[in-house]
Amino acid sequence: MSNTPMAASPLTRAVLEIDEYASGLGWDQPARLFALVDTARLRAEEPVLAAQLGLEDEQQTSGLTPIEQDEIPAGQPLDEFLGTIAWPDAVAGCALTVERLMLPPSAEAQVPQGLDEAKLARWVADHPERQEVRMTVAVLRDGARESALRLREKDSPTDVLTGADLVPGLAEALAATFED
């Protein structure tokens, strides 16, 4: 968490840690899912795992530890995949990092009518104002949310935008994984 401000909330620190990890892997990566667990609880209940993760000597007494989950199945729509997830009680929250193409709001008026999903994706990919963005979105069981957005053209830890409501649809989908 070298670029993470210590004054940030535990959820913000976890999101920035995941963003930094994803950045280290480079671009054009598949979506990645993370469980967020309470670090103190992890140390107490799973000391061997905590040691494997390098958490036994960490000074911080509170916080969240992201644990990457199995690979998301290729070819399955993300919303369908998220609908299949159920988390055990030990998981305090979850996070997802995913890359997408984004257009500025001014491009909305230019979208041709009647395009199916594949043709719309192609239109966006060919648009001269498109931007590649990596989104990391996290939610906790208690409803707290945080996001980090990084543009490919400004791929720097100092150019990461954070906020609770940057990607509300994805946050809602992740929150639904905790519903009974």
Coordinates of C-alpha atoms in Angstrom, one line a residue:
M1 CA 0.0 0.0 0.0
S2 CA 2.9 2.3 -0.7
N3 CA 0.7 5.0 -2.4
T4 CA -2.2 4.7 -0.1
P5 CA -2.9 7.6 2.3
M6 CA -3.0 6.3 5.9
A7 CA -5.8 8.8 6.8
A8 CA -8.1 7.1 4.3
S9 CA -10.8 4.8 5.6
P10 CA -10.0 1.0 5.6
L11 CA -12.3 0.6 2.6
T12 CA -10.6 3.3 0.6
R13 CA -7.2 1.9 1.5
A14 CA -8.3 -1.6 0.3
V15 CA -9.6 -0.2 -3.0
L16 CA -6.4 1.7 -3.6
E17 CA -4.3 -1.4 -2.7
I18 CA -6.3 -3.4 -5.2
D19 CA -5.9 -0.6 -7.8
E20 CA -2.1 -0.6 -7.2
Y21 CA -2.0 -4.4 -7.6
A22 CA -4.0 -4.3 -10.8
S23 CA -1.8 -1.6 -12.1
G24 CA 1.2 -3.7 -11.5
L25 CA -0.3 -6.4 -13.8
G26 CA -0.6 -4.0 -16.7
W27 CA -3.6 -3.3 -18.9
D28 CA -5.8 -5.7 -21.0
Q29 CA -6.4 -7.9 -18.0
P30 CA -9.5 -9.9 -17.2
A31 CA -11.9 -8.8 -14.4
R32 CA -10.7 -9.8 -10.9
L33 CA -12.8 -10.5 -7.8
F34 CA -11.6 -10.0 -4.3
A35 CA -13.1 -10.9 -0.9
L36 CA -12.4 -8.3 1.8
V37 CA -11.8 -9.6 5.2
D38 CA -11.2 -7.9 8.5
T39 CA -7.4 -8.0 9.0
A40 CA -7.5 -8.4 12.8
R41 CA -10.0 -11.2 12.5
L42 CA -7.9 -12.9 9.9
R43 CA -4.8 -12.7 12.1
A44 CA -6.7 -14.1 15.0
E45 CA -8.6 -16.9 13.2
E46 CA -6.2 -17.8 10.4
P47 CA -2.7 -17.0 11.6
V48 CA -1.0 -19.3 9.0
L49 CA -2.9 -17.6 6.2
A50 CA -2.1 -14.2 7.7
A51 CA 1.6 -15.1 7.8
Q52 CA 1.5 -16.2 4.2
L53 CA 0.0 -12.9 3.3
G54 CA 2.7 -11.0 5.3
L55 CA 0.2 -9.6 7.8
E56 CA 1.7 -10.9 11.0
D57 CA 4.0 -7.9 11.6
E58 CA 1.7 -5.2 10.2
Q59 CA 1.3 -2.4 12.7
Q60 CA -2.2 -1.5 11.7
T61 CA -4.8 -2.9 14.1
S62 CA -7.8 -2.3 11.9
G63 CA -8.3 -2.6 8.2
L64 CA -9.4 -4.8 5.4
T65 CA -7.3 -7.4 3.6
P66 CA -8.2 -8.1 -0.1
I67 CA -8.0 -11.8 -1.1
E68 CA -8.2 -12.5 -4.8
Q69 CA -10.7 -15.1 -5.7
D70 CA -10.7 -17.7 -8.5
E71 CA -10.7 -16.4 -12.1
I72 CA -14.0 -15.1 -13.4
P73 CA -15.3 -17.5 -16.1
A74 CA -14.5 -16.2 -19.6
G75 CA -17.5 -15.7 -21.8
Q76 CA -20.0 -15.4 -18.9
P77 CA -21.6 -12.0 -18.6
L78 CA -20.3 -10.3 -15.4
D79 CA -23.8 -9.6 -14.1
E80 CA -24.8 -13.3 -14.5
F81 CA -21.6 -14.4 -12.7
L82 CA -22.1 -12.0 -9.8
G83 CA -25.6 -13.4 -9.4
T84 CA -24.1 -16.8 -8.6
I85 CA -21.9 -15.6 -5.7
A86 CA -22.6 -16.2 -2.0
W87 CA -20.1 -15.1 0.6
P88 CA -19.4 -16.7 4.0
D89 CA -19.9 -14.7 7.1
A90 CA -16.1 -14.1 7.5
V91 CA -16.2 -12.0 4.4
A92 CA -16.8 -8.3 5.3
G93 CA -17.0 -7.1 1.8
C94 CA -16.0 -7.7 -1.8
A95 CA -14.3 -5.8 -4.6
L96 CA -14.1 -6.1 -8.4
T97 CA -11.6 -4.6 -10.8
V98 CA -12.6 -4.4 -14.4
E99 CA -11.5 -2.6 -17.5
R100 CA -14.0 -0.9 -19.8
L101 CA -14.2 1.7 -22.6
M102 CA -15.8 4.9 -21.7
L103 CA -17.1 7.9 -23.6
P104 CA -17.6 11.4 -22.5
P105 CA -21.2 12.6 -21.8
S106 CA -21.1 14.7 -24.9
A107 CA -20.9 11.5 -27.0
E108 CA -24.3 10.3 -25.8
A109 CA -26.2 12.3 -28.3
Q110 CA -24.1 10.7 -31.1
V111 CA -25.0 7.1 -30.3
P112 CA -26.9 5.6 -33.3
Q113 CA -30.3 4.2 -32.6
G114 CA -31.2 0.6 -32.8
L115 CA -27.7 -0.9 -32.3
D116 CA -27.6 -4.3 -30.7
E117 CA -25.0 -4.9 -27.9
A118 CA -22.2 -6.1 -30.2
K119 CA -22.7 -3.2 -32.6
L120 CA -22.8 -0.7 -29.8
A121 CA -19.6 -2.1 -28.4
R122 CA -17.9 -1.8 -31.8
W123 CA -19.2 1.7 -32.2
V124 CA -17.8 2.7 -28.8
A125 CA -14.4 1.0 -29.5
D126 CA -14.1 2.9 -32.8
H127 CA -15.2 6.3 -31.3
P128 CA -12.3 8.9 -31.4
E129 CA -13.1 10.2 -27.9
R130 CA -13.1 6.8 -26.2
Q131 CA -11.1 6.3 -23.0
E132 CA -9.9 3.1 -21.5
V133 CA -10.6 3.0 -17.8
R134 CA -9.9 0.5 -15.0
M135 CA -12.6 0.6 -12.3
T136 CA -12.1 -0.9 -8.9
V137 CA -15.3 -1.0 -6.9
A138 CA -15.8 -2.3 -3.4
V139 CA -18.8 -2.7 -1.1
L140 CA -19.1 -3.8 2.5
R141 CA -21.9 -5.8 4.1
D142 CA -23.0 -2.6 6.0
G143 CA -23.6 -0.8 2.7
A144 CA -20.3 1.3 2.6
R145 CA -19.0 1.7 -0.9
E146 CA -15.8 3.0 -2.5
S147 CA -14.4 3.1 -6.1
A148 CA -11.2 4.0 -7.8
L149 CA -10.9 4.9 -11.5
R150 CA -7.7 5.0 -13.5
L151 CA -7.5 6.1 -17.1
R152 CA -5.0 4.3 -19.3
E153 CA -3.8 7.6 -20.8
K154 CA -3.0 8.9 -17.3
D155 CA -1.7 5.7 -15.7
S156 CA -0.2 7.1 -12.6
P157 CA -1.0 6.5 -8.9
T158 CA -1.4 10.2 -8.5
D159 CA -4.1 10.3 -11.2
V160 CA -6.5 7.8 -9.6
L161 CA -10.0 9.2 -8.9
T162 CA -11.8 7.9 -5.8
G163 CA -15.3 8.2 -4.5
A164 CA -18.2 6.3 -3.2
D165 CA -20.6 6.8 -6.1
L166 CA -18.4 6.7 -9.2
V167 CA -19.8 3.4 -10.5
P168 CA -23.2 3.0 -8.9
G169 CA -24.4 0.2 -11.1
L170 CA -21.4 -2.1 -10.4
A171 CA -21.6 -1.2 -6.7
E172 CA -25.3 -2.3 -6.6
A173 CA -24.4 -5.6 -8.3
L174 CA -21.6 -6.3 -5.8
A175 CA -23.9 -5.3 -2.9
A176 CA -26.5 -7.8 -4.2
T177 CA -23.9 -10.7 -3.6
F178 CA -24.5 -10.2 0.1
E179 CA -28.3 -10.4 0.0
D180 CA -30.0 -13.6 1.1

